[in-house]
Short mmCIF file of C-alpha atoms in Angstrom, two decimals:
data_model
loop_
_atom_site.label_atom_id
_atom_site.label_comp_id
_atom_site.label_asym_id
_atom_site.label_seq_id
_atom_site.Cartn_x
_atom_site.Cartn_y
_atom_site.Cartn_z
CA UNK A 1 84.94 170.42 15.84
CA UNK A 2 83.09 173.73 15.63
CA UNK A 3 84.91 177.04 15.65
CA UNK A 4 82.86 179.93 16.98
CA UNK A 5 83.72 183.51 17.85
CA UNK A 6 82.03 186.23 19.85
CA UNK A 7 82.96 189.14 17.59
CA UNK A 8 84.53 189.69 14.17
CA UNK A 9 86.75 192.63 13.23
CA UNK A 10 87.27 193.64 9.61
CA UNK A 11 90.21 195.25 7.87
CA UNK A 12 88.30 198.50 7.51
CA UNK A 13 87.65 198.74 11.26
CA UNK A 14 89.78 201.31 13.05
CA UNK A 15 90.96 199.27 16.02
CA UNK A 16 93.98 199.76 18.27
CA UNK A 17 95.61 197.12 20.50
CA UNK A 18 93.97 198.85 23.49
CA UNK A 19 90.56 198.47 21.83
CA UNK A 20 91.20 194.76 21.32
CA UNK A 21 92.18 194.33 24.96
CA UNK A 22 88.93 196.02 26.01
CA UNK A 23 86.97 193.64 23.77
CA UNK A 24 88.75 190.63 25.27
CA UNK A 25 87.90 191.75 28.81
CA UNK A 26 84.28 192.48 27.89
CA UNK A 27 83.94 189.04 26.30
CA UNK A 28 85.14 187.44 29.55
CA UNK A 29 82.77 189.48 31.67
CA UNK A 30 85.60 191.45 33.30
CA UNK A 31 84.28 194.80 34.52
CA UNK A 32 87.19 195.82 36.78
CA UNK A 33 90.13 195.91 34.37
CA UNK A 34 92.69 197.14 36.88
CA UNK A 35 91.95 194.40 39.45
CA UNK A 36 92.05 191.77 36.72
CA UNK A 37 95.35 192.89 35.18
CA UNK A 38 96.88 193.73 38.57
CA UNK A 39 95.23 191.43 41.13
CA UNK A 40 95.40 192.74 44.71
CA UNK A 41 97.29 190.76 47.33
CA UNK A 42 95.23 187.96 48.91
CA UNK A 43 96.60 189.15 52.25
CA UNK A 44 93.97 191.89 52.22
CA UNK A 45 91.05 189.45 52.07
CA UNK A 46 88.96 188.91 55.20
CA UNK A 47 86.08 186.58 56.00
CA UNK A 48 83.49 189.31 55.35
CA UNK A 49 84.51 189.21 51.68
CA UNK A 50 82.66 185.91 51.33
CA UNK A 51 79.82 186.06 53.80
CA UNK A 52 79.29 188.67 56.49
CA UNK A 53 77.46 186.17 58.69
CA UNK A 54 80.64 184.10 59.00
CA UNK A 55 82.00 186.62 61.51
CA UNK A 56 79.49 185.42 64.11
CA UNK A 57 80.40 181.78 63.49
CA UNK A 58 84.04 182.68 63.73
CA UNK A 59 83.68 184.15 67.21
CA UNK A 60 82.25 180.82 68.39
CA UNK A 61 85.13 179.00 66.70
CA UNK A 62 87.71 181.22 68.41
CA UNK A 63 86.12 180.63 71.83
CA UNK A 64 86.18 176.88 71.26
CA UNK A 65 89.82 176.99 70.13
CA UNK A 66 90.72 179.08 73.17
CA UNK A 67 89.19 176.48 75.50
CA UNK A 68 90.90 173.62 73.67
CA UNK A 69 94.26 175.40 73.93
CA UNK A 70 93.85 176.00 77.68
CA UNK A 71 93.03 172.35 78.28
CA UNK A 72 95.81 171.16 75.94
CA UNK A 73 93.39 169.02 73.99
CA UNK A 74 93.88 167.87 70.39
CA UNK A 75 92.56 169.34 67.16
CA UNK A 76 92.51 167.05 64.11
CA UNK A 77 92.70 168.51 60.60
CA UNK A 78 90.77 165.94 58.52
CA UNK A 79 91.72 166.74 54.93
CA UNK A 80 90.98 165.36 51.49
CA UNK A 81 93.65 163.32 49.69
CA UNK A 82 93.89 165.32 46.44
CA UNK A 83 96.25 168.25 45.81
CA UNK A 84 93.78 170.93 46.92
CA UNK A 85 93.01 169.11 50.16
CA UNK A 86 96.65 168.28 50.85
CA UNK A 87 97.86 171.86 50.35
CA UNK A 88 94.97 173.33 52.36
CA UNK A 89 95.43 170.71 55.07
CA UNK A 90 99.15 171.45 55.26
CA UNK A 91 98.48 175.17 55.71
CA UNK A 92 95.88 174.65 58.43
CA UNK A 93 97.71 171.93 60.35
CA UNK A 94 101.04 173.78 60.32
CA UNK A 95 99.39 177.04 61.43
CA UNK A 96 97.68 175.39 64.37
CA UNK A 97 100.95 173.65 65.27
CA UNK A 98 102.91 176.91 65.20
CA UNK A 99 100.23 178.57 67.32
CA UNK A 100 100.97 175.99 69.99
CA UNK A 101 98.01 173.66 69.56
CA UNK A 102 98.22 169.93 69.92
CA UNK A 103 97.22 169.40 66.29
CA UNK A 104 97.30 166.28 64.13
CA UNK A 105 96.61 165.84 60.41
CA UNK A 106 94.41 163.01 59.20
CA UNK A 107 94.05 161.97 55.56
CA UNK A 108 91.57 159.15 54.81
CA UNK A 109 92.77 156.22 52.74
CA UNK A 110 91.24 156.48 49.26
CA UNK A 111 90.41 152.76 48.98
CA UNK A 112 89.59 151.63 52.52
CA UNK A 113 87.80 154.82 53.71
CA UNK A 114 86.93 156.76 50.58
CA UNK A 115 86.39 160.46 50.05
CA UNK A 116 85.67 162.73 53.02
CA UNK A 117 84.25 161.69 56.35
CA UNK A 118 83.37 158.05 56.97
CA UNK A 119 82.25 156.30 60.13
CA UNK A 120 85.38 154.16 59.91
CA UNK A 121 87.63 157.21 59.57
CA UNK A 122 85.94 159.15 62.36
CA UNK A 123 86.16 156.14 64.69
CA UNK A 124 89.86 155.79 63.87
CA UNK A 125 90.44 159.49 64.65
CA UNK A 126 88.55 159.16 67.94
CA UNK A 127 90.48 156.07 69.05
CA UNK A 128 93.88 157.38 67.94
CA UNK A 129 93.72 161.05 68.93
CA UNK A 130 90.68 161.57 71.21
CA UNK A 131 90.19 165.00 69.61
CA UNK A 132 88.29 167.89 71.14
CA UNK A 133 87.65 169.21 67.62
CA UNK A 134 87.84 168.06 63.99
CA UNK A 135 88.21 170.55 61.13
CA UNK A 136 87.53 169.38 57.58
CA UNK A 137 89.40 170.70 54.57
CA UNK A 138 87.80 170.34 51.12
CA UNK A 139 84.93 168.07 52.18
CA UNK A 140 82.05 167.72 54.62
CA UNK A 141 79.29 169.83 53.06
CA UNK A 142 77.32 166.64 52.17
CA UNK A 143 78.28 164.59 55.24
CA UNK A 144 75.48 165.36 57.75
CA UNK A 145 75.06 161.72 58.78
CA UNK A 146 78.76 161.27 59.53
CA UNK A 147 79.02 164.64 61.29
CA UNK A 148 76.03 163.66 63.46
CA UNK A 149 77.87 160.41 64.28
CA UNK A 150 80.88 162.39 65.54
CA UNK A 151 78.66 164.82 67.46
CA UNK A 152 76.96 161.91 69.24
CA UNK A 153 80.40 160.90 70.50
CA UNK A 154 81.09 164.39 71.79
CA UNK A 155 83.34 165.56 68.95
CA UNK A 156 82.41 168.88 67.31
CA UNK A 157 83.22 169.33 63.62
CA UNK A 158 83.93 172.53 61.69
CA UNK A 159 83.30 172.14 57.96
CA UNK A 160 85.28 174.08 55.35
CA UNK A 161 84.33 173.03 51.84
CA UNK A 162 83.59 174.35 48.35
CA UNK A 163 81.71 171.44 46.76
CA UNK A 164 78.03 171.44 45.80
CA UNK A 165 75.62 171.25 48.72
CA UNK A 166 73.27 168.30 49.02
CA UNK A 167 69.59 168.39 49.97
CA UNK A 168 70.56 167.74 53.60
CA UNK A 169 72.55 170.55 55.22
CA UNK A 170 75.26 169.64 57.77
CA UNK A 171 73.25 171.04 60.69
CA UNK A 172 75.11 168.88 63.20
CA UNK A 173 78.37 170.73 62.50
CA UNK A 174 79.67 173.23 65.07
CA UNK A 175 80.28 175.68 62.22
CA UNK A 176 80.10 175.57 58.43
CA UNK A 177 82.16 177.75 56.08
CA UNK A 178 80.99 176.93 52.57
CA UNK A 179 82.75 179.00 49.93
CA UNK A 180 81.75 177.58 46.58
CA UNK A 181 84.30 177.56 43.75
CA UNK A 182 86.88 179.57 45.68
CA UNK A 183 90.56 178.99 46.17
CA UNK A 184 91.81 176.42 48.66
CA UNK A 185 93.40 179.38 50.43
CA UNK A 186 89.83 180.41 51.24
CA UNK A 187 89.16 177.03 52.83
CA UNK A 188 91.87 177.84 55.31
CA UNK A 189 90.77 181.45 55.61
CA UNK A 190 87.33 180.17 56.47
CA UNK A 191 88.63 178.79 59.74
CA UNK A 192 91.23 181.33 60.80
CA UNK A 193 90.50 184.18 58.39
CA UNK A 194 92.46 187.36 58.02
CA UNK A 195 95.34 186.05 60.09
CA UNK A 196 97.62 187.25 57.32
CA UNK A 197 95.83 190.58 57.29
CA UNK A 198 96.50 190.76 61.00
CA UNK A 199 100.20 190.55 60.32
CA UNK A 200 100.18 193.20 57.62
CA UNK A 201 97.70 195.75 58.94
CA UNK A 202 98.28 197.89 61.98
CA UNK A 203 94.53 198.09 62.68
CA UNK A 204 93.78 194.42 62.30
CA UNK A 205 94.43 193.45 65.91
CA UNK A 206 90.75 193.99 66.68
CA UNK A 207 89.99 190.97 64.50
CA UNK A 208 91.51 188.76 67.16
CA UNK A 209 90.06 190.27 70.32
CA UNK A 210 88.51 186.90 71.20
CA UNK A 211 91.52 184.84 70.10
CA UNK A 212 93.81 184.76 73.12
CA UNK A 213 95.67 181.75 71.74
CA UNK A 214 97.30 184.12 69.24
CA UNK A 215 98.70 186.33 71.98
CA UNK A 216 100.08 183.31 73.81
CA UNK A 217 101.91 181.88 70.81
CA UNK A 218 105.71 181.99 70.83
CA UNK A 219 107.09 185.11 69.22
CA UNK A 220 109.45 183.24 66.89
CA UNK A 221 106.55 181.09 65.68
CA UNK A 222 104.48 184.19 65.01
CA UNK A 223 107.33 185.55 62.91
CA UNK A 224 107.46 182.27 61.02
CA UNK A 225 103.71 182.42 60.44
CA UNK A 226 104.04 185.97 59.18
CA UNK A 227 106.61 184.80 56.66
CA UNK A 228 104.54 181.74 55.67
CA UNK A 229 101.39 183.74 55.02
CA UNK A 230 103.26 186.26 52.94
CA UNK A 231 105.21 183.66 50.95
CA UNK A 232 105.01 179.84 51.28
CA UNK A 233 101.32 179.45 52.08
CA UNK A 234 100.24 181.51 49.10
CA UNK A 235 102.32 179.29 46.80
CA UNK A 236 100.78 176.17 48.36
CA UNK A 237 97.34 177.75 47.97
CA UNK A 238 98.02 178.41 44.29
CA UNK A 239 98.72 174.69 43.77
CA UNK A 240 95.34 173.73 45.20
CA UNK A 241 93.54 176.42 43.22
CA UNK A 242 95.03 175.46 39.84
CA UNK A 243 94.83 171.71 40.49
CA UNK A 244 91.11 171.96 41.22
CA UNK A 245 90.49 173.95 38.00
CA UNK A 246 89.07 176.92 39.87
CA UNK A 247 88.37 179.87 37.51
CA UNK A 248 91.13 182.43 37.97
CA UNK A 249 88.91 185.33 38.92
CA UNK A 250 88.52 187.41 42.08
CA UNK A 251 90.32 186.07 45.15
CA UNK A 252 91.39 182.92 43.31
CA UNK A 253 93.18 185.07 40.73
CA UNK A 254 94.92 187.02 43.50
CA UNK A 255 96.06 183.81 45.18
CA UNK A 256 97.51 182.31 42.00
CA UNK A 257 99.03 185.54 40.64
CA UNK A 258 100.81 186.12 43.96
CA UNK A 259 101.59 182.46 44.64
CA UNK A 260 103.35 181.90 41.31
CA UNK A 261 105.75 184.75 42.06
CA UNK A 262 106.50 183.34 45.50
CA UNK A 263 107.74 179.95 44.26
CA UNK A 264 111.20 181.41 43.61
CA UNK A 265 111.41 182.41 47.30
CA UNK A 266 110.14 179.06 48.61
CA UNK A 267 112.30 177.85 51.50
CA UNK A 268 110.51 174.66 52.57
CA UNK A 269 112.72 171.72 51.74
CA UNK A 270 109.92 169.41 50.59
CA UNK A 271 108.78 171.69 47.80
CA UNK A 272 112.37 172.44 46.78
CA UNK A 273 113.08 168.70 46.47
CA UNK A 274 109.87 168.18 44.50
CA UNK A 275 110.79 170.93 42.02
CA UNK A 276 114.32 169.51 41.76
CA UNK A 277 113.07 166.00 40.99
CA UNK A 278 110.70 167.39 38.36
CA UNK A 279 113.55 169.32 36.72
CA UNK A 280 111.89 172.71 37.16
CA UNK A 281 113.81 174.03 40.17
CA UNK A 282 115.21 177.00 38.21
CA UNK A 283 112.20 177.57 36.01
CA UNK A 284 109.63 180.33 36.43
CA UNK A 285 106.56 178.48 37.68
CA UNK A 286 103.34 179.00 35.73
CA UNK A 287 99.92 177.40 35.88
CA UNK A 288 101.23 174.79 33.41
CA UNK A 289 103.93 173.56 35.82
CA UNK A 290 101.38 173.35 38.63
CA UNK A 291 98.71 171.57 36.60
CA UNK A 292 100.90 169.10 34.72
CA UNK A 293 104.03 168.65 36.84
CA UNK A 294 103.58 169.58 40.52
CA UNK A 295 99.96 168.63 41.28
CA UNK A 296 100.13 165.18 39.60
CA UNK A 297 103.08 164.30 41.83
CA UNK A 298 101.23 165.40 44.96
CA UNK A 299 98.19 163.40 43.83
CA UNK A 300 100.12 160.28 42.82
CA UNK A 301 100.93 158.97 46.29
CA UNK A 302 97.29 159.22 47.39
CA UNK A 303 96.08 157.42 44.29
CA UNK A 304 98.23 154.35 44.88
CA UNK A 305 99.13 154.39 48.60
CA UNK A 306 98.38 156.93 51.34
CA UNK A 307 98.31 160.69 50.77
CA UNK A 308 99.61 161.47 54.26
CA UNK A 309 103.13 161.23 52.77
CA UNK A 310 102.33 164.13 50.42
CA UNK A 311 101.31 166.26 53.40
CA UNK A 312 104.46 165.20 55.27
CA UNK A 313 106.55 166.27 52.29
CA UNK A 314 105.03 169.76 52.27
CA UNK A 315 105.58 170.23 56.02
CA UNK A 316 108.88 168.50 56.78
CA UNK A 317 111.86 170.59 57.86
CA UNK A 318 114.35 167.71 57.43
CA UNK A 319 116.23 167.68 54.11
CA UNK A 320 116.98 163.94 54.24
CA UNK A 321 113.36 163.11 54.97
CA UNK A 322 112.27 165.41 52.12
CA UNK A 323 114.51 163.52 49.66
CA UNK A 324 113.18 160.15 50.83
CA UNK A 325 109.56 161.26 50.46
CA UNK A 326 110.22 162.89 47.08
CA UNK A 327 111.85 159.69 45.78
CA UNK A 328 108.87 157.66 46.97
CA UNK A 329 106.37 160.06 45.40
CA UNK A 330 108.35 160.14 42.14
CA UNK A 331 108.25 156.34 41.88
CA UNK A 332 104.52 156.26 42.58
CA UNK A 333 103.95 158.93 39.94
CA UNK A 334 105.72 156.77 37.34
CA UNK A 335 103.68 153.75 38.45
CA UNK A 336 100.52 155.84 38.19
CA UNK A 337 101.36 156.87 34.62
CA UNK A 338 101.98 153.24 33.60
CA UNK A 339 98.80 152.06 35.30
CA UNK A 340 96.68 154.71 33.58
CA UNK A 341 98.14 153.82 30.16
CA UNK A 342 97.40 150.13 30.73
CA UNK A 343 93.87 150.82 31.97
CA UNK A 344 93.10 153.16 29.06
CA UNK A 345 94.14 150.39 26.68
CA UNK A 346 91.70 148.03 28.42
CA UNK A 347 88.96 150.67 28.32
CA UNK A 348 89.48 151.20 24.58
CA UNK A 349 89.04 147.48 23.94
CA UNK A 350 85.68 147.62 25.73
CA UNK A 351 84.64 150.68 23.71
CA UNK A 352 85.64 149.22 20.35
CA UNK A 353 83.86 145.92 20.92
CA UNK A 354 80.95 145.62 18.42
CA UNK A 355 78.50 144.91 21.25
CA UNK A 356 79.25 148.28 22.92
CA UNK A 357 77.94 150.32 19.94
CA UNK A 358 80.03 153.37 20.77
CA UNK A 359 78.66 155.50 17.93
CA UNK A 360 75.17 155.27 19.41
CA UNK A 361 76.22 156.35 22.91
CA UNK A 362 75.64 159.85 24.28
CA UNK A 363 77.26 158.79 27.55
CA UNK A 364 80.06 156.28 28.11
CA UNK A 365 79.67 154.02 31.15
CA UNK A 366 82.38 151.45 31.85
CA UNK A 367 82.99 149.08 34.75
CA UNK A 368 85.76 146.71 35.74
CA UNK A 369 86.68 144.48 38.63
CA UNK A 370 90.41 145.17 38.27
CA UNK A 371 90.98 148.90 37.67
CA UNK A 372 92.70 150.64 40.56
CA UNK A 373 90.26 152.88 42.40
CA UNK A 374 92.83 155.67 42.58
CA UNK A 375 92.98 156.17 38.80
CA UNK A 376 89.38 155.77 37.60
CA UNK A 377 88.96 159.56 37.52
CA UNK A 378 92.01 159.82 35.27
CA UNK A 379 90.58 157.16 32.95
CA UNK A 380 87.32 159.11 32.74
CA UNK A 381 89.18 162.37 32.02
CA UNK A 382 91.17 160.82 29.17
CA UNK A 383 88.02 159.38 27.58
CA UNK A 384 86.10 162.67 27.82
CA UNK A 385 89.03 164.40 26.16
CA UNK A 386 89.03 161.91 23.30
CA UNK A 387 85.30 161.26 22.75
CA UNK A 388 83.76 164.50 24.07
CA UNK A 389 80.81 163.06 25.95
CA UNK A 390 80.10 162.33 29.64
CA UNK A 391 82.07 159.37 30.97
CA UNK A 392 81.42 157.26 34.06
CA UNK A 393 84.10 154.76 35.10
CA UNK A 394 83.49 152.26 37.90
CA UNK A 395 85.60 149.63 39.60
CA UNK A 396 84.77 146.92 42.14
CA UNK A 397 85.48 147.93 45.73
CA UNK A 398 84.49 145.29 48.26
CA UNK A 399 80.74 144.61 47.96
CA UNK A 400 80.18 147.83 45.99
CA UNK A 401 81.38 149.76 42.97
CA UNK A 402 83.27 153.03 43.33
CA UNK A 403 82.63 155.42 40.47
CA UNK A 404 84.25 158.53 39.07
CA UNK A 405 82.62 160.70 36.41
CA UNK A 406 83.78 163.51 34.14
CA UNK A 407 81.58 165.49 31.81
CA UNK A 408 81.13 168.19 29.18
CA UNK A 409 79.53 171.64 29.71
CA UNK A 410 76.15 170.53 28.37
CA UNK A 411 75.70 167.83 31.04
CA UNK A 412 75.91 168.67 34.76
CA UNK A 413 77.20 165.33 35.96
CA UNK A 414 76.69 165.75 39.73
CA UNK A 415 73.09 166.97 39.37
CA UNK A 416 72.44 164.16 36.89
CA UNK A 417 73.68 161.56 39.35
CA UNK A 418 71.72 163.14 42.22
CA UNK A 419 68.51 162.87 40.20
CA UNK A 420 69.02 159.11 40.53
CA UNK A 421 70.37 159.08 44.10
CA UNK A 422 67.95 156.28 45.00
CA UNK A 423 70.34 154.00 43.09
CA UNK A 424 73.44 155.29 44.89
CA UNK A 425 74.93 154.96 48.36
CA UNK A 426 76.52 158.41 48.14
CA UNK A 427 77.48 161.03 45.55
CA UNK A 428 79.23 164.40 45.45
CA UNK A 429 81.14 166.69 43.14
CA UNK A 430 80.93 169.58 40.70
CA UNK A 431 79.28 170.35 37.36
CA UNK A 432 81.88 168.41 35.36
CA UNK A 433 83.31 165.96 37.92
CA UNK A 434 81.72 163.62 40.45
CA UNK A 435 82.41 160.61 42.62
CA UNK A 436 79.93 158.05 43.94
CA UNK A 437 79.40 154.59 45.43
CA UNK A 438 77.00 152.04 43.97
CA UNK A 439 75.73 148.70 45.26
CA UNK A 440 76.92 145.91 43.00
CA UNK A 441 73.39 144.55 42.61
CA UNK A 442 72.26 147.84 41.04
CA UNK A 443 75.01 148.06 38.40
CA UNK A 444 72.88 147.04 35.41
CA UNK A 445 69.92 149.21 36.48
CA UNK A 446 72.27 152.17 37.00
CA UNK A 447 73.81 151.79 33.54
CA UNK A 448 70.43 151.56 31.83
CA UNK A 449 68.93 154.48 33.80
CA UNK A 450 71.82 156.88 33.21
CA UNK A 451 72.00 155.93 29.54
CA UNK A 452 68.29 156.74 29.06
CA UNK A 453 68.64 159.97 31.01
CA UNK A 454 71.64 161.15 28.95
CA UNK A 455 69.80 160.25 25.73
CA UNK A 456 66.89 162.46 26.79
CA UNK A 457 69.05 165.43 27.80
CA UNK A 458 71.86 165.56 25.23
CA UNK A 459 71.55 166.50 21.58
CA UNK A 460 73.90 165.56 18.76
CA UNK A 461 75.18 169.15 18.70
CA UNK A 462 76.07 168.94 22.41
CA UNK A 463 78.55 166.18 21.55
CA UNK A 464 80.45 168.23 18.98
CA UNK A 465 83.47 169.83 20.59
CA UNK A 466 83.65 173.55 19.97
CA UNK A 467 86.23 176.26 20.42
CA UNK A 468 84.71 179.61 21.22
CA UNK A 469 87.19 182.33 20.35
CA UNK A 470 86.94 185.88 21.59
CA UNK A 471 87.64 187.48 18.24
CA UNK A 472 88.05 186.77 14.57
CA UNK A 473 90.40 189.38 13.18
CA UNK A 474 92.57 189.98 10.10
CA UNK A 475 96.19 188.83 10.24
CA UNK A 476 97.30 192.44 9.64
CA UNK A 477 96.03 193.29 13.14
CA UNK A 478 98.56 190.96 14.74
CA UNK A 479 101.47 193.14 15.81
CA UNK A 480 104.23 192.89 18.37
CA UNK A 481 102.51 195.64 20.33
CA UNK A 482 99.28 193.62 20.51
CA UNK A 483 101.14 190.47 21.58
CA UNK A 484 102.85 192.38 24.39
CA UNK A 485 99.55 193.94 25.52
CA UNK A 486 97.88 190.54 25.64
CA UNK A 487 100.82 189.13 27.59
#
């Protein structure tokens, strides 16, 4: 492991704790110290913050929603099955419900339908709900073909997503709100933005001039929404933001900083039961509790069964139902932990086999016919952590292989996979995480091609884990005052 630092201070340097704080902020590229140390409330954020052109799209969305409300037709919130999708989907579905819409949530099954839109999933939604509109949460930006399929059947789709765009834009969508690397709260804000601002600002009523469905909503529901946007929804949004490893800067920082404080005021019974089961009901919630205690429980049910139960837990108002769902999710989380441990053991045997030649590999590619599809991303994460090189883990899924990849900063895994998209059925993701589907007949060719590509792009130095510290400083500089300032 390499230890690097951006700046070194010496004993003879005249440096105060305030000077050190300034250096820390400069190193992180923070130019607005006050907003960083004291993030503004996310309730002040409007759609123009992200893209001024979204206002025009939003007017069309409001008109469509108004027509749907008048005709009492159904809106389906089609959300991803991971923690960021579940929390964002819960916020959007519950808001539409409280505004008086006939709204239904839909979460695809990880194994039988896969990530995001699928023809199978869209056909199921059509047959079950006959929706007048589908709104995606945390997916859809790469799904032009599927969106066109829905459009051909007379179902408009609004896309809210933050993943990398593909070469083919979703032009068949009714509206697209693509906010890259932003908080899940923004996904929701993309569709009905500034609704919280409308509650807190006397002048914000003009934002909803075209949204008559707001004026027609029941007054007690509007009061509940006002409370939710100021409290519960921000906490839910903070879960999605932390779970998806979004950098805590800008709006995302505001969401998390505010959301963490609101956990102590959380009144929804599902979250209270979840915190109770995890043994953190009286603890001050930090990003650690979200990342390692809360989010894994929300994710667990979707990895092994169906994530709709996680969404139900977040939205239920029945205490008995909340306990039942929490017990079920707790059991699945334990099963998930055991399954990952067992699968990691199997993966290690493959890696240590003499024929694998691990020491020569710049990328690790493993496949199995037995690993559970819901945990292959976790297997990849564990192996990246241990061996510090890109890892691709695949498992048999029907006639194909489903793959999950995790990577290191020197290797953009999604772009790398897209460079070889001719081998893949589909692919999507971020710089250091991706998911894809591969035809079984192309497995060997895929392994050989990606291995050669990684060999050509990665150097030996890229595979040495490094810690890049902000400062190297004498121990005499470490004072209680400095510790408090950093805190």
